[in-house]
């Protein structure tokens, strides 16, 4: 529906009500409708699921079409990110948002800062999804509101050509609303709990839900120790629960991201149920670290399993957990991924201990032998020391080539002493091209950074505190914040406008006409930034 047809439709609706609605301005009501393209979270989920599906198909055709996101812990952060993307790149195409359970735990829990162990309120996950989309819809309303004002100004000048140009821009407006990949951790309970939470997340707007194969009550951050996985059937129940939630709510193309933590998880809480040799339960149990049973040395409460006709005792820890055999992580990851895709997942997430393309590609190649179009979401994690990892990768490559490395200490390659070296330059170039290279060679469809805005908030606050509370005082703020906002065209330098003051003025005019008491008059100090 075009802008003009929206006005015409609204006029017919108002006219049909007679004199009682005569004071309602059809164009004002149409503008409010255009500014709110997505009345509900389900409208957002339907729209963004179609975007992700189209992007997945485009990636299958050409891996250069990979997608990216940054994790955001507040609606304002997500809003400013998308405004920045539109400003710098002209489009939000192939740019998403990531909602990190780690950041909800650390920043959004009523208990205060928590570790990433699913101890935060599960309702805070859909609440943040809703908050993010509220801010993104407000970014649409703000930007369209400015376009409406430009349209009014063009009409007042009698500039019909400019008015038509602006109307065309309104008709072809690109929203700030983009897909969110939302972290449901391990489901916060059993399959029913997973289903209930997934419904809330979808109703809030999530089109893609990421779930991991850890035990929900023992869940750990993917980059911490002590991770415990569950047998495949337990995990598949939760994948099916999420799919049922999507289908119940009419999101038939919703996306499920199945995450395996098996590469770093050496423990399990359960011995899987097995009906026959070679079934999924048997394959899971085959990775257990077991010892042959000595009938003369059977301990109290000892547990036994049979394998290939032999009675074995799995190694059981005082924590009541069972141990996997060392070195089986990659094999378990591959089996997890194949099984998840064969049972309804759409994308994979392999949590690794370092960003190494060859390691990731080695697992993906094995998965693609069974599922040719398998695709990954990958965490470009701040838990990795990117500088040290990639300098060491270059160091090892040079060592294989027989180059002279006498000037370098591999353990100290993070040092600033090496920043100006050829080795550091090659490492930085590998970091710069990591996403494109991994998309091409390792099947990574979506690259995200889980916690970037957590770190940028801390870094920028530290820099401001050092200046403002030091000798620079107010100049520390003006020079490093406000002046940069003005010169870089940061929209929120006009913070009243960003917070919705002009939208409110427009509404006052629609509601009250000439009696409207508006905030954007000549004495508004935001006018000082017009020239900027």
Coordinates of C-alpha atoms in Angstrom, one line a residue:
X1 CA 0.0 0.0 0.0
X2 CA 1.4 3.4 -1.0
X3 CA 1.3 6.5 1.1
X4 CA -1.5 8.0 -0.9
X5 CA -3.6 4.8 -0.9
X6 CA -3.1 4.7 2.9
X7 CA -4.5 8.2 3.2
X8 CA -7.4 7.4 0.9
X9 CA -8.2 4.2 2.8
X10 CA -8.1 6.1 6.1
X11 CA -10.3 8.8 4.7
X12 CA -13.0 6.3 3.7
X13 CA -12.9 4.7 7.1
X14 CA -13.3 8.1 8.8
X15 CA -16.0 9.4 6.4
X16 CA -18.0 6.2 7.1
X17 CA -18.3 7.2 10.7
X18 CA -19.9 10.6 9.9
X19 CA -19.7 13.7 12.0
X20 CA -18.5 12.0 15.2
X21 CA -15.1 11.4 13.5
X22 CA -15.0 14.6 11.5
X23 CA -12.1 16.0 13.5
X24 CA -9.9 13.0 12.8
X25 CA -7.2 14.0 10.2
X26 CA -7.0 11.2 7.6
X27 CA -3.4 12.0 6.7
X28 CA -2.3 12.2 10.3
X29 CA -3.9 8.8 11.1
X30 CA -2.4 7.3 7.9
X31 CA 1.0 8.7 9.0
X32 CA 0.8 7.0 12.3
X33 CA -0.2 3.8 10.6
X34 CA 2.8 4.0 8.2
X35 CA 5.1 4.7 11.1
X36 CA 3.9 1.5 12.9
X37 CA 4.4 -1.1 10.2
X38 CA 4.5 -4.0 12.7
X39 CA 1.6 -3.9 15.1
X40 CA 2.6 -7.1 16.9
X41 CA 5.7 -9.2 17.6
X42 CA 4.2 -12.0 15.5
X43 CA 4.1 -9.6 12.5
X44 CA 7.8 -9.0 13.1
X45 CA 8.6 -12.8 13.4
X46 CA 6.8 -13.5 10.1
X47 CA 8.6 -10.7 8.3
X48 CA 12.0 -11.5 9.6
X49 CA 11.7 -15.2 9.2
X50 CA 11.2 -14.6 5.4
X51 CA 14.3 -12.4 5.4
X52 CA 16.4 -15.1 7.0
X53 CA 15.1 -17.9 4.7
X54 CA 15.9 -15.7 1.7
X55 CA 19.4 -15.0 3.0
X56 CA 20.1 -18.7 3.7
X57 CA 19.2 -19.5 0.1
X58 CA 21.4 -16.6 -1.1
X59 CA 24.3 -18.0 0.9
X60 CA 23.8 -21.5 -0.5
X61 CA 24.1 -19.9 -4.0
X62 CA 27.2 -17.9 -3.1
X63 CA 29.0 -18.0 0.3
X64 CA 30.0 -14.3 -0.2
X65 CA 26.4 -13.6 0.9
X66 CA 27.1 -14.4 4.6
X67 CA 25.3 -12.5 7.3
X68 CA 26.5 -10.7 10.5
X69 CA 25.2 -9.4 13.8
X70 CA 26.3 -7.9 17.1
X71 CA 25.0 -8.8 20.5
X72 CA 22.9 -6.1 22.1
X73 CA 21.8 -5.9 25.8
X74 CA 19.4 -3.0 25.5
X75 CA 16.9 -1.7 23.0
X76 CA 18.7 1.6 22.7
X77 CA 22.0 -0.2 21.8
X78 CA 20.2 -2.2 19.1
X79 CA 18.5 0.9 17.8
X80 CA 21.7 2.9 17.5
X81 CA 23.4 -0.1 15.8
X82 CA 20.7 -0.3 13.1
X83 CA 20.7 3.5 12.6
X84 CA 24.4 3.4 12.2
X85 CA 24.2 0.6 9.7
X86 CA 21.7 2.4 7.6
X87 CA 23.7 5.6 7.8
X88 CA 27.0 4.0 6.8
X89 CA 25.9 1.3 4.3
X90 CA 22.5 2.6 3.1
X91 CA 20.8 -0.7 3.9
X92 CA 20.3 -3.3 6.7
X93 CA 20.6 -6.1 4.2
X94 CA 22.2 -9.3 5.7
X95 CA 22.7 -7.5 9.1
X96 CA 20.9 -9.0 12.1
X97 CA 20.8 -8.6 15.8
X98 CA 21.9 -11.2 18.4
X99 CA 20.4 -11.6 21.8
X100 CA 22.9 -13.1 24.2
X101 CA 21.9 -15.1 27.3
X102 CA 25.3 -14.2 28.7
X103 CA 24.5 -10.4 28.5
X104 CA 21.0 -10.9 30.0
X105 CA 22.5 -12.7 32.9
X106 CA 25.3 -10.2 33.4
X107 CA 23.2 -7.0 32.8
X108 CA 19.5 -7.6 32.9
X109 CA 18.7 -9.8 35.9
X110 CA 17.0 -8.5 39.0
X111 CA 19.5 -10.6 41.0
X112 CA 22.3 -8.3 39.8
X113 CA 25.2 -9.5 37.6
X114 CA 25.2 -13.3 37.2
X115 CA 27.4 -15.8 35.4
X116 CA 26.1 -17.4 32.2
X117 CA 24.5 -20.4 34.0
X118 CA 20.8 -19.9 33.3
X119 CA 20.2 -18.4 36.8
X120 CA 18.5 -15.3 35.5
X121 CA 14.8 -14.9 35.1
X122 CA 13.6 -16.7 31.9
X123 CA 11.0 -14.0 31.3
X124 CA 13.8 -11.5 30.8
X125 CA 14.6 -13.1 27.5
X126 CA 11.3 -12.3 25.7
X127 CA 11.2 -9.0 27.6
X128 CA 14.5 -7.9 26.0
X129 CA 13.3 -9.1 22.5
X130 CA 10.2 -7.0 22.9
X131 CA 12.3 -4.0 24.2
X132 CA 14.6 -4.2 21.2
X133 CA 11.8 -4.3 18.7
X134 CA 10.1 -1.4 20.5
X135 CA 13.2 0.7 20.0
X136 CA 13.6 -0.4 16.3
X137 CA 10.0 0.5 15.6
X138 CA 10.6 3.9 17.3
X139 CA 13.6 4.4 15.0
X140 CA 11.2 3.9 12.0
X141 CA 8.7 6.3 13.4
X142 CA 11.4 8.9 14.1
X143 CA 12.9 8.7 10.6
X144 CA 9.5 8.6 8.8
X145 CA 8.4 11.5 11.0
X146 CA 11.3 13.6 9.7
X147 CA 10.3 12.6 6.2
X148 CA 6.7 13.8 6.8
X149 CA 8.0 17.1 8.0
X150 CA 10.2 17.4 4.8
X151 CA 7.0 16.6 2.8
X152 CA 5.0 19.3 4.5
X153 CA 7.8 21.8 3.9
X154 CA 8.0 20.9 0.2
X155 CA 4.2 21.3 -0.1
X156 CA 4.4 24.7 1.6
X157 CA 7.0 25.8 -0.9
X158 CA 4.9 24.6 -3.8
X159 CA 7.7 22.2 -4.8
X160 CA 5.6 19.4 -6.3
X161 CA 8.7 17.5 -7.7
X162 CA 10.3 17.4 -4.3
X163 CA 7.0 16.3 -2.7
X164 CA 6.7 13.4 -5.1
X165 CA 10.3 12.4 -4.5
X166 CA 9.7 12.3 -0.7
X167 CA 6.5 10.3 -1.2
X168 CA 8.4 7.8 -3.3
X169 CA 11.0 7.5 -0.5
X170 CA 8.2 6.9 2.0
X171 CA 6.7 4.2 -0.2
X172 CA 10.1 2.5 -0.5
X173 CA 11.2 3.0 3.1
X174 CA 13.5 0.3 4.6
X175 CA 12.7 -0.5 8.2
X176 CA 15.2 -0.8 11.0
X177 CA 13.4 -4.1 12.0
X178 CA 15.8 -7.0 11.2
X179 CA 16.0 -10.6 12.4
X180 CA 17.0 -11.4 15.9
X181 CA 18.8 -14.7 16.7
X182 CA 17.7 -15.2 20.3
X183 CA 19.5 -17.4 22.9
X184 CA 17.2 -19.7 24.9
X185 CA 20.2 -21.3 26.6
X186 CA 19.4 -25.0 27.2
X187 CA 15.7 -24.3 27.4
X188 CA 15.4 -23.4 31.1
X189 CA 14.0 -26.8 32.0
X190 CA 12.4 -29.8 30.3
X191 CA 10.9 -29.8 26.8
X192 CA 7.6 -28.3 28.0
X193 CA 9.5 -25.4 29.7
X194 CA 11.4 -24.9 26.4
X195 CA 8.1 -24.8 24.5
X196 CA 6.5 -22.3 26.8
X197 CA 9.5 -20.0 26.7
X198 CA 9.9 -20.3 23.0
X199 CA 6.3 -19.2 22.5
X200 CA 6.9 -16.1 24.6
X201 CA 10.1 -15.3 22.5
X202 CA 8.3 -15.8 19.2
X203 CA 5.3 -13.7 20.4
X204 CA 7.9 -10.9 21.2
X205 CA 9.2 -11.1 17.7
X206 CA 12.0 -13.7 17.5
X207 CA 12.2 -15.6 14.2
X208 CA 15.3 -17.6 15.1
X209 CA 15.9 -19.4 18.4
X210 CA 19.3 -20.8 19.4
X211 CA 19.3 -23.8 21.8
X212 CA 22.3 -25.7 23.2
X213 CA 22.8 -29.4 24.1
X214 CA 23.9 -28.8 27.7
X215 CA 22.0 -29.9 30.8
X216 CA 19.7 -27.0 31.7
X217 CA 20.3 -27.1 35.4
X218 CA 24.1 -27.4 35.0
X219 CA 24.4 -25.0 32.0
X220 CA 27.7 -23.2 31.7
X221 CA 29.0 -20.5 29.4
X222 CA 30.4 -22.1 26.2
X223 CA 33.8 -20.7 27.0
X224 CA 33.9 -21.9 30.6
X225 CA 34.9 -25.3 32.0
X226 CA 32.5 -27.9 33.5
X227 CA 30.1 -28.2 30.6
X228 CA 27.7 -31.2 30.7
X229 CA 25.8 -32.4 27.6
X230 CA 22.6 -34.5 27.3
X231 CA 21.9 -37.5 25.2
X232 CA 20.7 -36.7 21.7
X233 CA 17.0 -37.7 22.3
X234 CA 16.7 -35.3 25.2
X235 CA 18.0 -32.5 22.9
X236 CA 15.8 -33.5 20.0
X237 CA 12.7 -33.2 22.2
X238 CA 13.5 -29.6 22.8
X239 CA 14.1 -28.9 19.1
X240 CA 10.7 -30.4 18.4
X241 CA 9.2 -28.3 21.2
X242 CA 10.5 -25.1 19.6
X243 CA 9.2 -26.2 16.2
X244 CA 5.7 -26.9 17.7
X245 CA 5.8 -23.4 19.2
X246 CA 6.6 -21.8 15.8
X247 CA 3.9 -23.8 14.1
X248 CA 1.3 -23.1 16.8
X249 CA 1.8 -19.3 16.3
X250 CA 1.7 -19.5 12.5
X251 CA 5.5 -19.0 11.9
X252 CA 5.9 -21.9 9.6
X253 CA 9.4 -20.8 8.4
X254 CA 10.8 -20.1 11.9
X255 CA 14.5 -20.9 12.3
X256 CA 16.0 -23.2 14.9
X257 CA 19.8 -22.9 15.6
X258 CA 21.1 -26.1 17.2
X259 CA 24.2 -25.5 19.2
X260 CA 26.6 -28.2 20.3
X261 CA 29.1 -27.6 23.2
X262 CA 30.5 -31.1 22.9
X263 CA 33.9 -29.9 21.7
X264 CA 34.6 -28.5 25.2
X265 CA 32.2 -30.7 27.2
X266 CA 33.8 -33.7 28.7
X267 CA 30.9 -34.8 31.0
X268 CA 27.4 -36.1 30.8
X269 CA 24.7 -36.6 33.5
X270 CA 23.0 -39.5 31.9
X271 CA 23.7 -42.8 30.2
X272 CA 21.5 -42.8 27.1
X273 CA 18.7 -45.3 26.6
X274 CA 19.5 -47.7 23.8
X275 CA 17.3 -50.2 22.1
X276 CA 19.7 -51.8 19.7
X277 CA 23.4 -51.6 18.8
X278 CA 24.2 -48.6 16.6
X279 CA 21.2 -46.5 17.6
X280 CA 21.6 -42.9 18.8
X281 CA 21.7 -43.9 22.4
X282 CA 24.4 -46.5 21.7
X283 CA 26.4 -44.1 19.7
X284 CA 26.3 -41.6 22.6
X285 CA 27.3 -44.2 25.1
X286 CA 30.2 -45.3 22.9
X287 CA 32.0 -42.1 23.7
X288 CA 31.9 -42.8 27.5
X289 CA 35.2 -43.5 29.2
X290 CA 34.9 -47.0 30.4
X291 CA 37.0 -49.7 32.0
X292 CA 36.5 -53.5 31.8
X293 CA 34.8 -54.9 34.8
X294 CA 36.8 -57.0 37.2
X295 CA 34.3 -59.1 39.1
X296 CA 36.6 -59.3 42.1
X297 CA 36.8 -55.6 42.4
X298 CA 33.2 -54.4 41.9
X299 CA 32.5 -51.3 44.0
X300 CA 29.5 -50.4 46.0
X301 CA 26.8 -48.7 43.7
X302 CA 28.9 -49.1 40.6
X303 CA 27.1 -48.8 37.3
X304 CA 27.7 -51.1 34.3
X305 CA 27.0 -51.0 30.6
X306 CA 27.5 -53.6 27.9
X307 CA 29.4 -52.9 24.7
X308 CA 30.1 -55.5 22.0
X309 CA 29.3 -58.3 24.4
X310 CA 31.7 -56.9 27.1
X311 CA 30.6 -55.6 30.5
X312 CA 32.1 -52.2 31.2
X313 CA 32.1 -49.7 34.0
X314 CA 31.8 -46.0 33.0
X315 CA 34.0 -43.6 34.9
X316 CA 31.7 -41.9 37.4
X317 CA 32.8 -38.8 39.3
X318 CA 31.9 -37.8 42.8
X319 CA 29.6 -35.2 41.2
X320 CA 27.6 -38.1 39.9
X321 CA 28.6 -37.2 36.3
X322 CA 30.0 -39.6 33.7
X323 CA 33.2 -38.8 31.8
X324 CA 33.7 -39.0 28.0
X325 CA 36.9 -40.4 26.5
X326 CA 39.5 -37.8 25.9
X327 CA 39.8 -36.7 22.3
X328 CA 36.3 -37.5 21.3
X329 CA 35.0 -33.9 21.2
X330 CA 35.1 -33.4 17.4
X331 CA 33.4 -36.8 16.7
X332 CA 30.7 -35.9 19.2
X333 CA 30.2 -32.5 17.6
X334 CA 29.8 -34.0 14.2
X335 CA 27.3 -36.5 15.4
X336 CA 25.4 -33.8 17.3
X337 CA 25.2 -31.6 14.2
X338 CA 24.1 -34.3 11.8
X339 CA 21.5 -35.6 14.3
X340 CA 20.1 -32.1 14.9
X341 CA 19.7 -31.3 11.2
X342 CA 18.1 -34.7 10.5
X343 CA 15.5 -33.9 13.2
X344 CA 14.3 -30.4 12.4
X345 CA 17.1 -27.9 13.1
X346 CA 17.9 -25.4 10.4
X347 CA 21.3 -24.0 11.3
X348 CA 24.2 -25.2 13.5
X349 CA 26.4 -23.6 16.1
X350 CA 29.7 -25.2 17.1
X351 CA 31.2 -23.6 20.1
X352 CA 35.0 -23.8 19.7
X353 CA 37.9 -22.9 22.0
X354 CA 39.6 -20.7 19.4
X355 CA 38.9 -19.1 16.0
X356 CA 40.6 -21.5 13.7
X357 CA 39.1 -21.9 10.2
X358 CA 40.8 -25.3 9.5
X359 CA 39.4 -26.8 12.7
X360 CA 35.9 -25.6 11.9
X361 CA 36.1 -26.6 8.3
X362 CA 37.3 -30.1 9.2
X363 CA 34.1 -30.7 11.2
X364 CA 31.8 -29.0 8.7
X365 CA 33.2 -31.1 5.8
X366 CA 32.3 -34.2 7.7
X367 CA 28.8 -32.9 8.4
X368 CA 28.3 -32.0 4.8
X369 CA 29.1 -35.5 3.7
X370 CA 25.7 -36.3 5.1
X371 CA 23.9 -32.9 4.9
X372 CA 25.3 -31.1 1.9
X373 CA 23.8 -27.7 2.7
X374 CA 24.7 -27.6 6.4
X375 CA 25.4 -24.1 7.6
X376 CA 26.8 -22.6 10.7
X377 CA 26.1 -19.7 13.0
X378 CA 29.5 -18.9 14.5
X379 CA 30.4 -16.9 17.7
X380 CA 33.3 -14.6 16.9
X381 CA 33.7 -14.5 20.7
X382 CA 35.4 -11.8 22.8
X383 CA 36.4 -14.8 25.0
X384 CA 39.1 -15.5 22.3
X385 CA 42.3 -13.5 22.4
X386 CA 42.1 -12.7 18.7
X387 CA 45.5 -11.0 18.6
X388 CA 47.4 -13.7 20.3
X389 CA 45.5 -16.6 18.5
X390 CA 46.2 -15.2 15.0
X391 CA 49.8 -14.2 15.7
X392 CA 50.4 -17.7 16.9
X393 CA 48.7 -19.1 13.8
X394 CA 51.0 -17.0 11.6
X395 CA 54.0 -18.0 13.7
X396 CA 53.2 -21.7 13.3
X397 CA 52.7 -21.3 9.5
X398 CA 56.0 -19.5 9.2
X399 CA 57.7 -22.3 11.3
X400 CA 56.3 -24.9 8.9
X401 CA 57.8 -22.8 6.0
X402 CA 61.2 -22.8 7.7
X403 CA 61.3 -19.0 8.2
X404 CA 63.6 -17.4 10.7
X405 CA 61.6 -16.8 13.9
X406 CA 64.4 -15.9 16.2
X407 CA 63.0 -12.4 16.7
X408 CA 59.8 -13.8 18.2
X409 CA 58.7 -15.4 21.5
X410 CA 55.6 -17.4 20.7
X411 CA 54.3 -17.1 24.2
X412 CA 54.7 -13.3 24.2
X413 CA 53.2 -12.5 20.7
X414 CA 50.5 -10.4 22.3
X415 CA 53.2 -7.9 23.3
X416 CA 53.1 -4.3 21.9
X417 CA 56.7 -4.9 20.9
X418 CA 55.5 -7.0 18.0
X419 CA 52.8 -4.6 16.8
X420 CA 54.9 -3.1 13.9
X421 CA 56.2 -6.4 12.6
X422 CA 55.3 -8.2 9.4
X423 CA 54.0 -11.1 11.5
X424 CA 51.5 -8.8 13.3
X425 CA 50.4 -7.3 10.0
X426 CA 49.7 -10.7 8.5
X427 CA 47.8 -11.8 11.6
X428 CA 45.7 -8.6 11.4
X429 CA 44.9 -9.3 7.8
X430 CA 43.8 -12.8 8.7
X431 CA 41.5 -11.3 11.4
X432 CA 40.1 -8.8 8.9
X433 CA 39.2 -11.5 6.3
X434 CA 38.3 -14.2 8.9
X435 CA 34.5 -13.9 8.3
X436 CA 34.7 -13.9 4.5
X437 CA 37.3 -16.8 4.6
X438 CA 35.3 -18.8 7.1
X439 CA 32.1 -18.3 5.1
X440 CA 33.8 -19.6 2.0
X441 CA 35.8 -22.5 3.5
X442 CA 34.0 -23.5 6.7
X443 CA 30.2 -23.2 5.9
X444 CA 29.6 -20.2 8.2
X445 CA 26.4 -18.5 7.1
X446 CA 26.1 -16.1 10.1
X447 CA 28.9 -14.4 12.0
X448 CA 28.1 -12.8 15.3
X449 CA 30.0 -11.3 18.2
X450 CA 28.1 -12.2 21.4
X451 CA 29.2 -9.5 23.8
X452 CA 30.6 -6.5 21.9
X453 CA 28.4 -3.8 23.3
X454 CA 29.2 -5.0 26.8
X455 CA 32.8 -4.3 26.1
X456 CA 32.3 -1.0 24.2
X457 CA 30.1 0.4 27.0
X458 CA 32.9 -0.4 29.5
X459 CA 35.7 1.0 27.3
X460 CA 33.9 4.2 26.4
X461 CA 32.8 4.8 30.0
X462 CA 36.4 4.2 31.2
X463 CA 37.7 6.7 28.7
X464 CA 35.2 9.4 29.6
X465 CA 35.7 8.9 33.3
X466 CA 39.5 9.3 32.9
X467 CA 39.1 12.6 31.1
X468 CA 36.0 14.1 32.9
X469 CA 37.2 13.4 36.4
X470 CA 40.7 14.4 35.5
X471 CA 42.3 17.6 34.4
X472 CA 40.3 17.8 31.1
X473 CA 37.0 18.1 33.1
X474 CA 34.2 19.2 30.8
X475 CA 36.5 19.3 27.8
X476 CA 36.9 15.6 28.2
X477 CA 33.2 15.2 27.4
X478 CA 32.9 17.9 24.8
X479 CA 36.0 17.0 22.7
X480 CA 35.6 13.2 22.9
X481 CA 31.9 12.8 22.9
X482 CA 29.7 15.7 21.8
X483 CA 32.1 17.1 19.2
X484 CA 32.6 13.6 17.7
X485 CA 28.8 13.1 17.7
X486 CA 28.4 16.3 15.7
X487 CA 31.2 15.7 13.3
X488 CA 30.3 12.0 12.7
X489 CA 26.6 12.7 12.3
X490 CA 25.5 10.6 15.3
X491 CA 21.8 10.9 15.4
X492 CA 21.4 10.9 19.2
X493 CA 23.3 14.2 19.6
X494 CA 19.8 15.5 19.3
X495 CA 18.8 13.3 22.3
X496 CA 15.3 14.9 22.7
X497 CA 14.5 14.0 19.1
X498 CA 15.9 10.5 19.5
X499 CA 13.8 10.0 22.6
X500 CA 10.6 10.8 20.7
X501 CA 10.0 14.5 21.4
X502 CA 9.2 15.3 17.8
X503 CA 7.0 12.3 17.4
X504 CA 5.1 13.4 20.4
X505 CA 4.7 16.9 18.9
X506 CA 3.3 15.4 15.7
X507 CA 0.7 13.5 17.8
X508 CA -0.2 16.6 19.8
X509 CA -1.0 18.3 16.5
X510 CA -3.1 15.4 15.2
X511 CA -5.0 15.3 18.5
X512 CA -5.3 18.9 19.5
X513 CA -4.8 20.9 16.3
X514 CA -3.9 24.6 16.9
X515 CA -4.3 24.0 20.7
X516 CA -1.3 21.7 20.7
X517 CA 1.5 22.7 23.2
X518 CA 4.6 21.5 21.4
X519 CA 8.1 21.1 22.7
X520 CA 10.0 21.9 19.5
X521 CA 9.7 25.6 19.5
X522 CA 12.4 28.2 19.1
X523 CA 13.5 27.9 22.7
X524 CA 14.3 24.2 22.5
X525 CA 18.1 24.0 23.0
X526 CA 18.3 21.2 20.5
X527 CA 18.0 23.9 17.8
X528 CA 21.7 24.6 18.6
X529 CA 22.5 21.5 16.6
X530 CA 20.6 22.4 13.4
X531 CA 23.7 23.8 11.8
X532 CA 25.7 20.7 12.7

